[in-house]
Short mmCIF file of C-alpha atoms in Angstrom, two decimals:
data_model
loop_
_atom_site.label_atom_id
_atom_site.label_comp_id
_atom_site.label_asym_id
_atom_site.label_seq_id
_atom_site.Cartn_x
_atom_site.Cartn_y
_atom_site.Cartn_z
CA MET A 1 -84.27 -88.95 105.31
CA THR A 2 -83.22 -89.62 108.87
CA ALA A 3 -82.68 -87.27 111.81
CA ASP A 4 -79.02 -87.60 110.94
CA HIS A 5 -79.61 -86.16 107.48
CA ASP A 6 -81.50 -83.28 109.02
CA THR A 7 -78.48 -82.44 111.17
CA PHE A 8 -76.33 -82.48 108.07
CA LEU A 9 -78.74 -80.26 106.17
CA SER A 10 -78.44 -77.67 108.88
CA ARG A 11 -74.65 -77.71 108.52
CA ALA A 12 -73.95 -77.37 104.78
CA PRO A 13 -74.08 -73.64 103.87
CA LEU A 14 -75.88 -74.41 100.60
CA PHE A 15 -78.76 -76.17 102.36
CA VAL A 16 -78.92 -73.55 105.08
CA ALA A 17 -79.15 -70.91 102.36
CA MET A 18 -81.97 -72.79 100.61
CA GLY A 19 -84.11 -72.80 103.71
CA PRO A 20 -85.27 -76.03 105.39
CA GLU A 21 -88.23 -76.70 103.09
CA LEU A 22 -86.40 -76.53 99.76
CA ALA A 23 -83.37 -78.29 101.25
CA ARG A 24 -85.45 -81.21 102.44
CA SER A 25 -87.43 -81.53 99.21
CA THR A 26 -84.22 -81.29 97.16
CA VAL A 27 -82.59 -84.11 99.08
CA GLN A 28 -85.63 -86.33 99.57
CA LYS A 29 -86.07 -87.17 95.88
CA HIS A 30 -82.72 -88.90 95.65
CA THR A 31 -81.25 -92.14 96.94
CA PRO A 32 -77.66 -92.40 98.06
CA ARG A 33 -75.11 -94.37 96.12
CA PHE A 34 -72.09 -96.18 97.49
CA TYR A 35 -68.65 -95.58 96.06
CA GLU A 36 -65.64 -97.80 96.64
CA ARG A 37 -62.37 -96.21 97.63
CA GLY A 38 -60.77 -94.88 94.43
CA GLU A 39 -64.01 -94.68 92.42
CA GLU A 40 -64.54 -91.42 90.53
CA ILE A 41 -67.73 -89.51 91.21
CA PHE A 42 -67.33 -87.01 88.41
CA CYS A 43 -64.55 -86.11 86.01
CA GLU A 44 -62.98 -82.81 85.03
CA GLY A 45 -64.68 -81.50 81.90
CA GLU A 46 -67.94 -83.42 82.33
CA ALA A 47 -71.18 -81.40 82.12
CA ALA A 48 -71.95 -80.15 85.63
CA ASP A 49 -75.60 -81.19 85.78
CA SER A 50 -75.55 -82.30 89.41
CA PHE A 51 -74.15 -81.44 92.76
CA PHE A 52 -73.34 -83.86 95.54
CA PHE A 53 -74.07 -84.33 99.21
CA LEU A 54 -71.60 -86.53 101.06
CA ILE A 55 -73.39 -88.61 103.68
CA GLU A 56 -70.49 -90.79 104.77
CA GLY A 57 -66.80 -91.11 103.96
CA TRP A 58 -64.23 -88.87 102.32
CA VAL A 59 -64.01 -87.39 98.85
CA LYS A 60 -61.14 -85.55 97.24
CA VAL A 61 -61.56 -83.02 94.46
CA PHE A 62 -58.46 -82.72 92.30
CA ARG A 63 -57.03 -81.62 88.98
CA ARG A 64 -54.70 -83.62 86.79
CA GLY A 65 -51.89 -81.44 85.50
CA ASP A 66 -48.48 -81.71 83.94
CA GLU A 67 -46.94 -81.92 87.37
CA GLY A 68 -49.25 -84.67 88.55
CA GLU A 69 -52.35 -84.44 90.66
CA GLN A 70 -53.28 -81.27 92.49
CA VAL A 71 -55.76 -81.72 95.35
CA VAL A 72 -58.21 -78.83 95.44
CA ALA A 73 -60.25 -79.90 98.46
CA ILE A 74 -61.12 -82.84 100.65
CA PHE A 75 -64.70 -83.23 101.79
CA SER A 76 -66.18 -85.15 104.68
CA ALA A 77 -69.63 -86.22 105.82
CA GLY A 78 -72.12 -83.35 105.77
CA ASP A 79 -70.32 -81.44 103.01
CA THR A 80 -71.75 -80.62 99.60
CA PHE A 81 -69.51 -80.43 96.56
CA GLY A 82 -69.79 -79.55 92.88
CA GLU A 83 -72.43 -76.88 93.49
CA ALA A 84 -70.47 -73.90 92.13
CA ALA A 85 -70.14 -75.61 88.73
CA MET A 86 -73.77 -76.73 88.92
CA PHE A 87 -75.04 -73.17 89.49
CA VAL A 88 -73.14 -71.93 86.49
CA GLY A 89 -74.37 -74.94 84.51
CA GLY A 90 -71.00 -75.41 82.88
CA HIS A 91 -68.47 -78.19 83.26
CA TYR A 92 -66.74 -79.50 86.36
CA PRO A 93 -63.36 -77.76 86.58
CA ALA A 94 -61.93 -80.71 88.54
CA SER A 95 -62.57 -84.39 89.26
CA ALA A 96 -64.00 -85.97 92.42
CA GLN A 97 -62.96 -89.35 93.77
CA ALA A 98 -63.90 -91.32 96.89
CA VAL A 99 -60.77 -91.71 99.03
CA SER A 100 -62.57 -94.05 101.43
CA PRO A 101 -65.76 -96.02 100.97
CA ALA A 102 -68.33 -93.22 100.61
CA ARG A 103 -72.09 -92.76 100.55
CA VAL A 104 -73.12 -89.89 98.31
CA LEU A 105 -76.38 -88.29 97.18
CA GLN A 106 -76.25 -87.04 93.61
CA ILE A 107 -78.69 -84.15 93.32
CA ASP A 108 -80.17 -82.96 90.06
CA GLY A 109 -78.87 -79.45 89.43
CA ALA A 110 -81.16 -78.66 86.49
CA ALA A 111 -84.21 -79.26 88.71
CA LEU A 112 -82.82 -76.97 91.39
CA ARG A 113 -82.05 -74.26 88.86
CA ARG A 114 -85.61 -74.59 87.54
CA VAL A 115 -87.03 -74.09 91.02
CA LEU A 116 -84.92 -70.95 91.42
CA LEU A 117 -85.93 -69.61 88.00
CA GLU A 118 -89.59 -70.07 88.88
CA ASN A 119 -89.09 -68.64 92.37
CA PRO A 120 -86.50 -65.90 92.07
CA GLN A 121 -87.36 -64.85 95.60
CA VAL A 122 -85.81 -68.11 96.78
CA ALA A 123 -82.63 -67.31 94.85
CA PHE A 124 -82.62 -63.87 96.47
CA SER A 125 -83.04 -65.44 99.91
CA MET A 126 -80.09 -67.68 99.16
CA LEU A 127 -78.00 -64.69 98.11
CA ALA A 128 -79.00 -62.94 101.34
CA SER A 129 -78.11 -65.95 103.44
CA PHE A 130 -74.77 -66.48 101.69
CA SER A 131 -73.83 -62.85 102.02
CA ASP A 132 -74.68 -62.82 105.73
CA HIS A 133 -72.79 -66.04 106.30
CA LEU A 134 -69.73 -64.70 104.47
CA LYS A 135 -69.59 -61.65 106.70
CA HIS A 136 -69.66 -63.72 109.83
CA LEU A 137 -66.88 -65.96 108.56
CA VAL A 138 -64.73 -63.02 107.48
CA ALA A 139 -65.17 -61.44 110.93
CA GLN A 140 -64.29 -64.76 112.58
CA ILE A 141 -61.14 -65.06 110.45
CA ASP A 142 -60.17 -61.51 111.38
CA ARG A 143 -60.39 -62.48 115.03
CA LEU A 144 -58.64 -65.82 114.64
CA LYS A 145 -55.80 -64.43 112.57
CA ALA A 146 -54.73 -62.00 115.19
CA ARG A 147 -53.37 -63.90 118.15
CA SER A 148 -53.35 -62.24 121.53
CA ASP A 149 -55.65 -59.42 122.58
CA ALA A 150 -52.68 -57.04 122.75
CA GLU A 151 -51.53 -58.05 119.26
CA ARG A 152 -55.01 -57.55 117.89
CA ILE A 153 -55.23 -54.08 119.38
CA ALA A 154 -51.74 -53.25 118.07
CA ASP A 155 -52.93 -54.39 114.66
CA PHE A 156 -55.99 -52.19 114.87
CA LEU A 157 -53.91 -49.18 115.94
CA LEU A 158 -51.38 -49.72 113.16
CA ALA A 159 -54.18 -49.78 110.60
CA GLN A 160 -55.00 -46.18 111.59
CA THR A 161 -51.70 -44.81 110.30
CA LYS A 162 -49.86 -44.89 107.02
CA GLU A 163 -46.49 -44.31 108.74
CA THR A 164 -44.13 -47.26 108.76
CA SER A 165 -41.57 -46.05 111.29
CA GLY A 166 -41.00 -43.48 114.01
CA ALA A 167 -43.41 -41.98 116.50
CA VAL A 168 -47.00 -41.13 115.59
CA THR A 169 -50.04 -39.86 117.38
CA ILE A 170 -53.31 -41.24 116.12
CA ALA A 171 -56.83 -40.30 117.04
CA LEU A 172 -59.05 -43.27 117.85
CA PRO A 173 -61.66 -43.35 115.07
CA TYR A 174 -64.49 -44.01 117.55
CA GLU A 175 -65.24 -44.83 121.17
CA LYS A 176 -63.19 -47.46 123.02
CA PRO A 177 -66.14 -49.76 123.87
CA LEU A 178 -66.98 -49.85 120.17
CA ILE A 179 -63.39 -50.68 119.24
CA ALA A 180 -63.48 -53.46 121.83
CA SER A 181 -66.71 -54.75 120.28
CA ARG A 182 -65.24 -54.55 116.77
CA LEU A 183 -62.33 -56.68 117.96
CA GLY A 184 -64.68 -59.11 119.70
CA MET A 185 -63.46 -58.23 123.21
CA LYS A 186 -65.17 -57.16 126.40
CA PRO A 187 -64.38 -53.55 127.31
CA GLU A 188 -62.43 -54.67 130.41
CA THR A 189 -60.32 -57.12 128.37
CA PHE A 190 -59.63 -54.31 125.95
CA SER A 191 -58.51 -51.95 128.74
CA ARG A 192 -56.25 -54.58 130.30
CA ALA A 193 -54.62 -55.40 126.93
CA LEU A 194 -54.16 -51.70 126.24
CA VAL A 195 -52.24 -51.39 129.52
CA ARG A 196 -50.04 -54.28 128.45
CA LEU A 197 -49.21 -52.39 125.26
CA ARG A 198 -47.39 -49.74 127.36
CA ASP A 199 -44.42 -52.10 127.32
CA HIS A 200 -44.49 -51.83 123.55
CA GLY A 201 -44.47 -48.04 123.51
CA VAL A 202 -48.21 -47.37 123.30
CA LYS A 203 -49.59 -44.56 125.45
CA VAL A 204 -53.26 -43.64 125.52
CA CYS A 205 -54.45 -40.15 126.43
CA ARG A 206 -58.21 -39.73 126.09
CA ASP A 207 -58.97 -40.43 122.41
CA ASP A 208 -55.36 -40.03 121.28
CA VAL A 209 -52.87 -42.83 121.12
CA LEU A 210 -49.15 -42.20 121.00
CA ILE A 211 -47.09 -44.94 119.38
CA ASN A 212 -43.38 -44.50 120.19
CA ASP A 213 -42.11 -46.59 117.30
CA VAL A 214 -44.48 -47.84 114.60
CA GLY A 215 -41.83 -50.28 113.31
CA ALA A 216 -41.36 -51.88 116.71
CA LEU A 217 -45.10 -52.18 117.28
CA SER A 218 -45.46 -53.76 113.80
CA ARG A 219 -42.87 -56.35 114.74
CA PHE A 220 -44.74 -57.05 117.96
CA ALA A 221 -48.00 -57.46 116.04
CA ALA A 222 -46.15 -59.63 113.46
CA ARG A 223 -47.54 -57.38 110.79
CA PRO A 224 -45.49 -55.95 107.90
CA PRO A 225 -45.37 -52.14 108.31
CA GLY A 226 -47.73 -50.37 105.94
CA ALA A 227 -49.70 -53.53 105.13
CA GLU A 228 -53.44 -53.12 104.99
CA ALA A 229 -55.10 -54.87 107.89
CA ARG A 230 -58.65 -55.93 107.31
CA SER A 231 -59.15 -56.39 111.02
CA GLY A 232 -58.48 -52.75 111.61
CA GLY A 233 -59.20 -50.96 108.38
CA MET B 1 -65.04 -44.16 89.89
CA THR B 2 -61.37 -44.04 90.74
CA ALA B 3 -58.72 -46.76 90.76
CA ASP B 4 -59.26 -46.76 94.50
CA HIS B 5 -62.89 -47.74 94.04
CA ASP B 6 -61.87 -50.52 91.72
CA THR B 7 -59.62 -51.97 94.43
CA PHE B 8 -62.53 -51.81 96.82
CA LEU B 9 -64.85 -53.51 94.34
CA SER B 10 -62.45 -56.41 94.12
CA ARG B 11 -62.53 -56.79 97.91
CA ALA B 12 -66.21 -56.81 98.90
CA PRO B 13 -67.57 -60.36 98.42
CA LEU B 14 -70.84 -59.02 97.02
CA PHE B 15 -69.10 -57.13 94.22
CA VAL B 16 -66.73 -60.00 93.52
CA ALA B 17 -69.74 -62.28 93.23
CA MET B 18 -71.46 -59.90 90.81
CA GLY B 19 -68.55 -59.97 88.43
CA PRO B 20 -66.59 -56.81 87.50
CA GLU B 21 -68.99 -55.54 84.84
CA LEU B 22 -72.18 -55.58 86.90
CA ALA B 23 -70.28 -54.36 89.97
CA ARG B 24 -68.90 -51.35 88.15
CA SER B 25 -72.20 -50.46 86.49
CA THR B 26 -74.04 -50.86 89.80
CA VAL B 27 -71.69 -48.48 91.58
CA GLN B 28 -71.17 -45.97 88.77
CA LYS B 29 -74.74 -44.68 88.74
CA HIS B 30 -74.52 -43.37 92.26
CA THR B 31 -72.76 -40.48 93.98
CA PRO B 32 -71.34 -40.78 97.47
CA ARG B 33 -72.86 -38.95 100.38
CA PHE B 34 -71.08 -37.67 103.46
CA TYR B 35 -72.33 -38.52 106.90
CA GLU B 36 -71.28 -36.77 110.07
CA ARG B 37 -70.26 -38.84 113.06
CA GLY B 38 -73.45 -39.98 114.76
CA GLU B 39 -75.70 -39.57 111.73
CA GLU B 40 -78.01 -42.49 110.98
CA ILE B 41 -77.77 -44.08 107.54
CA PHE B 42 -80.82 -46.29 107.90
CA CYS B 43 -83.11 -47.25 110.75
CA GLU B 44 -84.36 -50.58 112.02
CA GLY B 45 -87.75 -51.34 110.47
CA GLU B 46 -87.32 -49.09 107.40
CA ALA B 47 -87.99 -50.64 103.98
CA ALA B 48 -84.71 -52.18 102.77
CA ASP B 49 -84.71 -50.74 99.27
CA SER B 50 -80.97 -50.05 99.14
CA PHE B 51 -77.66 -51.45 100.15
CA PHE B 52 -74.55 -49.45 101.00
CA PHE B 53 -70.91 -49.31 100.02
CA LEU B 54 -68.66 -47.64 102.56
CA ILE B 55 -65.93 -45.65 100.79
CA GLU B 56 -64.40 -43.98 103.83
CA GLY B 57 -64.91 -44.01 107.57
CA TRP B 58 -66.61 -46.36 110.00
CA VAL B 59 -70.20 -47.45 110.36
CA LYS B 60 -71.81 -49.45 113.13
CA VAL B 61 -74.90 -51.58 112.65
CA PHE B 62 -76.85 -52.02 115.88
CA ARG B 63 -80.16 -52.91 117.45
CA ARG B 64 -81.92 -50.99 120.18
CA GLY B 65 -83.27 -53.35 122.80
CA ASP B 66 -84.55 -53.33 126.36
CA GLU B 67 -81.02 -53.69 127.62
CA GLY B 68 -79.63 -50.85 125.55
CA GLU B 69 -77.84 -50.89 122.27
CA GLN B 70 -76.47 -54.12 120.82
CA VAL B 71 -73.76 -53.67 118.18
CA VAL B 72 -74.19 -56.24 115.42
CA ALA B 73 -71.21 -55.28 113.26
CA ILE B 74 -68.76 -52.49 112.54
CA PHE B 75 -67.84 -51.79 108.95
CA SER B 76 -64.84 -50.04 107.45
CA ALA B 77 -63.80 -48.69 104.04
CA GLY B 78 -64.41 -51.24 101.28
CA ASP B 79 -67.24 -53.02 103.07
CA THR B 80 -70.81 -53.28 101.87
CA PHE B 81 -73.69 -53.40 104.31
CA GLY B 82 -77.45 -53.83 104.25
CA GLU B 83 -77.34 -56.23 101.30
CA ALA B 84 -78.90 -59.24 103.02
CA ALA B 85 -82.05 -57.22 103.83
CA MET B 86 -81.98 -55.70 100.33
CA PHE B 87 -81.93 -59.13 98.65
CA VAL B 88 -84.92 -60.25 100.63
CA GLY B 89 -86.60 -56.91 99.91
CA GLY B 90 -87.92 -56.66 103.43
CA HIS B 91 -87.04 -54.29 106.22
CA TYR B 92 -83.70 -53.54 107.83
CA PRO B 93 -83.46 -55.69 110.95
CA ALA B 94 -81.06 -53.17 112.53
CA SER B 95 -79.95 -49.54 112.27
CA ALA B 96 -76.74 -48.16 110.75
CA GLN B 97 -74.93 -45.11 112.05
CA ALA B 98 -71.68 -43.39 111.07
CA VAL B 99 -69.27 -43.63 114.02
CA SER B 100 -66.75 -41.35 112.30
CA PRO B 101 -67.19 -38.96 109.39
CA ALA B 102 -68.07 -41.37 106.58
CA ARG B 103 -68.46 -41.37 102.81
CA VAL B 104 -71.09 -43.83 101.65
CA LEU B 105 -72.62 -44.90 98.34
CA GLN B 106 -76.30 -45.77 98.64
CA ILE B 107 -77.10 -48.27 95.91
CA ASP B 108 -80.59 -48.91 94.59
CA GLY B 109 -81.53 -52.47 95.54
CA ALA B 110 -84.69 -52.63 93.42
CA ALA B 111 -82.63 -51.92 90.29
CA LEU B 112 -80.14 -54.65 91.17
CA ARG B 113 -82.93 -57.14 91.87
CA ARG B 114 -84.46 -56.24 88.48
CA VAL B 115 -81.14 -56.95 86.73
CA LEU B 116 -80.97 -60.34 88.45
CA LEU B 117 -84.59 -61.16 87.57
CA GLU B 118 -83.91 -60.38 83.93
CA ASN B 119 -80.59 -62.24 83.96
CA PRO B 120 -81.06 -65.22 86.25
CA GLN B 121 -77.72 -66.53 85.01
CA VAL B 122 -76.06 -63.63 86.82
CA ALA B 123 -77.86 -64.59 90.04
CA PHE B 124 -76.65 -68.17 89.54
CA SER B 125 -73.09 -66.96 89.00
CA MET B 126 -73.37 -65.01 92.23
CA LEU B 127 -74.62 -68.11 94.05
CA ALA B 128 -71.70 -70.07 92.62
CA SER B 129 -69.19 -67.43 93.65
CA PHE B 130 -70.63 -67.11 97.16
CA SER B 131 -70.67 -70.84 97.64
CA ASP B 132 -67.05 -71.19 96.49
CA HIS B 133 -65.97 -68.30 98.68
CA LEU B 134 -67.74 -69.79 101.71
CA LYS B 135 -65.88 -73.06 101.33
CA HIS B 136 -62.53 -71.35 101.24
CA LEU B 137 -63.34 -69.33 104.32
CA VAL B 138 -64.60 -72.38 106.23
CA ALA B 139 -61.40 -74.26 105.33
CA GLN B 140 -59.32 -71.28 106.43
CA ILE B 141 -61.17 -71.13 109.75
CA ASP B 142 -60.57 -74.85 110.24
CA ARG B 143 -56.86 -74.28 109.80
CA LEU B 144 -56.72 -71.15 111.95
CA LYS B 145 -58.71 -72.67 114.78
CA ALA B 146 -56.32 -75.50 115.30
CA ARG B 147 -53.06 -74.15 116.61
CA SER B 148 -49.87 -76.14 116.14
CA ASP B 149 -49.35 -78.76 113.45
CA ALA B 150 -49.20 -81.48 116.10
CA GLU B 151 -52.44 -80.25 117.70
CA ARG B 152 -54.15 -80.17 114.31
CA ILE B 153 -53.11 -83.74 113.58
CA ALA B 154 -54.21 -84.84 117.06
CA ASP B 155 -57.55 -83.18 116.35
CA PHE B 156 -57.86 -85.01 113.06
CA LEU B 157 -57.00 -88.36 114.66
CA LEU B 158 -59.47 -87.83 117.51
CA ALA B 159 -62.21 -87.14 114.98
CA GLN B 160 -61.73 -90.70 113.67
CA THR B 161 -62.90 -92.32 116.90
CA LYS B 162 -65.98 -92.12 119.07
CA GLU B 163 -64.05 -93.31 122.14
CA THR B 164 -63.47 -90.71 124.82
CA SER B 165 -60.89 -92.48 126.96
CA GLY B 166 -58.46 -95.36 126.98
CA ALA B 167 -56.38 -96.82 124.17
CA VAL B 168 -57.71 -97.12 120.62
CA THR B 169 -56.34 -98.19 117.28
CA ILE B 170 -57.69 -96.28 114.34
CA ALA B 171 -57.20 -96.88 110.64
CA LEU B 172 -56.24 -93.76 108.74
CA PRO B 173 -59.19 -93.05 106.44
CA TYR B 174 -56.90 -92.34 103.48
CA GLU B 175 -53.27 -91.83 102.49
CA LYS B 176 -50.97 -89.67 104.62
CA PRO B 177 -50.10 -87.14 101.87
CA LEU B 178 -53.83 -86.56 101.42
CA ILE B 179 -54.34 -86.09 105.15
CA ALA B 180 -51.47 -83.59 105.12
CA SER B 181 -53.11 -81.76 102.22
CA ARG B 182 -56.48 -81.76 103.98
CA LEU B 183 -54.81 -80.15 106.99
CA GLY B 184 -53.01 -77.65 104.75
CA MET B 185 -49.52 -79.02 105.55
CA LYS B 186 -46.66 -80.22 103.42
CA PRO B 187 -46.09 -84.00 103.70
CA GLU B 188 -42.72 -83.46 105.45
CA THR B 189 -44.28 -81.08 108.00
CA PHE B 190 -46.95 -83.68 108.60
CA SER B 191 -44.36 -86.44 109.17
CA ARG B 192 -42.34 -84.29 111.56
CA ALA B 193 -45.42 -83.33 113.59
CA LEU B 194 -46.51 -86.96 113.69
CA VAL B 195 -43.15 -87.86 115.22
CA ARG B 196 -43.66 -85.15 117.84
CA LEU B 197 -46.97 -86.80 118.75
CA ARG B 198 -45.08 -89.85 120.03
CA ASP B 199 -44.56 -87.89 123.24
CA HIS B 200 -48.32 -87.75 123.51
CA GLY B 201 -48.82 -91.46 123.11
CA VAL B 202 -49.43 -91.65 119.36
CA LYS B 203 -47.74 -94.49 117.49
CA VAL B 204 -48.10 -94.97 113.72
CA CYS B 205 -47.71 -98.36 112.08
CA ARG B 206 -48.44 -98.26 108.34
CA ASP B 207 -52.04 -97.07 108.04
CA ASP B 208 -52.91 -97.79 111.66
CA VAL B 209 -52.53 -95.31 114.46
CA LEU B 210 -52.41 -96.39 118.09
CA ILE B 211 -53.49 -93.77 120.58
CA ASN B 212 -52.42 -94.76 124.11
CA ASP B 213 -54.92 -92.52 125.87
CA VAL B 214 -57.65 -90.71 123.97
CA GLY B 215 -58.41 -88.51 126.98
CA ALA B 216 -54.81 -87.35 127.30
CA LEU B 217 -54.54 -86.64 123.57
CA SER B 218 -57.81 -84.67 123.74
CA ARG B 219 -56.37 -82.55 126.53
CA PHE B 220 -53.25 -81.97 124.43
CA ALA B 221 -55.39 -80.94 121.45
CA ALA B 222 -57.52 -78.75 123.79
CA ARG B 223 -60.53 -80.52 122.43
CA PRO B 224 -63.37 -81.89 124.54
CA PRO B 225 -63.39 -85.71 124.14
CA GLY B 226 -66.18 -86.87 121.83
CA ALA B 227 -66.78 -83.43 120.35
CA GLU B 228 -67.30 -83.29 116.61
CA ALA B 229 -64.33 -81.68 114.90
CA ARG B 230 -65.08 -80.14 111.53
CA SER B 231 -61.39 -79.98 110.77
CA GLY B 232 -61.16 -83.72 110.99
CA GLY B 233 -64.62 -85.02 110.29
#
C-alpha cells in the first residue's frame, strides 16, 4: 500500500462505506496483477467470488449479445468493479476486459462476506454510508439537471400544481429561504431569479405565486407539462 | 397500502434496495401519522430507533448551531429519511420538522435490523443494490457536469496528460467508439464534436491526438489545468 492507494481508497464508494480500517485490511492482503490490453479479467457467467480494484489503466465491462457487444461501463483508476455480483455471491452478469494495460487488485469476496457476517454492525455501517451517499448524489443530480436558477425555480413552481395549461395560483409550500436552500441557492440569488421569472409570467405576492400560463412556463423550464419533477416534488 | 404507496416504494433507494417483498412488509405494519407545519418529527440527539417514509408534504432536517439553524436536507413525498442513523443504531445527528402539513410513516428500525441480522443475504443484496445504484448516479453526474459534447471530449483528453500548458501529443487510451460510449455519446456525435475541437487546436491522427495548447483547451473546457477529472480519468 502506498499513499496513492490510500487516496484511491478514499474515493471508491465501496471502500469509503467500509470505513478506513476494513478497507485497508481488505486491500492489503492482495497483490496487484498486470493485464495486457484485451485480456479478460472475468467472464459473464463465472462465479462471482471476487471483486476488483483498478489501480491503473482502463477496464470495460460488457455483455455479448445477439447484436454484438454491449458496453455496460468503463472503469478507470480508483474504481472498484464486480462488487454487486460479489455481494450477492452469484455469477458475474457481464464480462470485464482491460482496454489498456491495466493493474488490478483481485479481492476475495468470500472473505469480505465472512467479515460482514461476523460483524453485522459493519454491514449496517456500510448500508448507512451508502444510503447517505446516495442522497447526496441524487440531490446533486437534481441541481445539475436543472440549468439556470430561473429554470430551476420554474421547475419547482410547476411541481406544485397538477395543471398543465392556463393560469394558476399556487401557495408556496414553505418559506422562501427554505425553498432557496432546497434548490441549493442563496436567498438573494433566489430573489433575483424570481424577479427574472416575471418575464415568463410569474408574479409573487407574499406566499402566493401566480403563473399566467403553466404551458408557457413549462416550455421555458424545458419540462413536459404534468411531469413529476423530483427537484420540486 | 395503496397503488400510490407502491409507486413511492419503487422510488426510494432504500426500499428499492430492500426488494419489493421486504419493502412492502416493512411499510405495511405501520400507520401514517399527520404532522402540523412546524411540528418536530425527531430531535437531534434522540435514539435513532426508527426511520421515516414521507407520504405527503415537506420535511426539513436541520441542525441547531451557534450561528442559528443549518438546513441539512429537505424531503418531499416518496423520500425516506433518518435511515442512516437507524442503520448505525445510534442517535439522530440532526432534527426533523414538518415544514408543511405532512403525512409520515414511522418505521421500526430495530425490527428491520433484526430481519437483516437473521437474513444476512438480504443485507448483502441491499449492499449490492446500493453499490450498483451509486455507480449509475456517479456516471450520470459525470455526464451532467460536463456541458457540451465538445467540452466533455476536451475534458477527457485533458485528463490524459499531466501537462498544464504548451503543445502535447497524447495517445488515446483505447478505441474511439469505446471513448464515445464512456462519455455517453453515439460514435457519430463523438466524431462530429471531435471535428469541432479543431477550432480549439485539437488534431486527431489515428490514435494520437495533438493538442496545440493545453492551457487554451483547459479554458475552453472550463477546467483548471492539471485538475483531476473523474469523467476522464
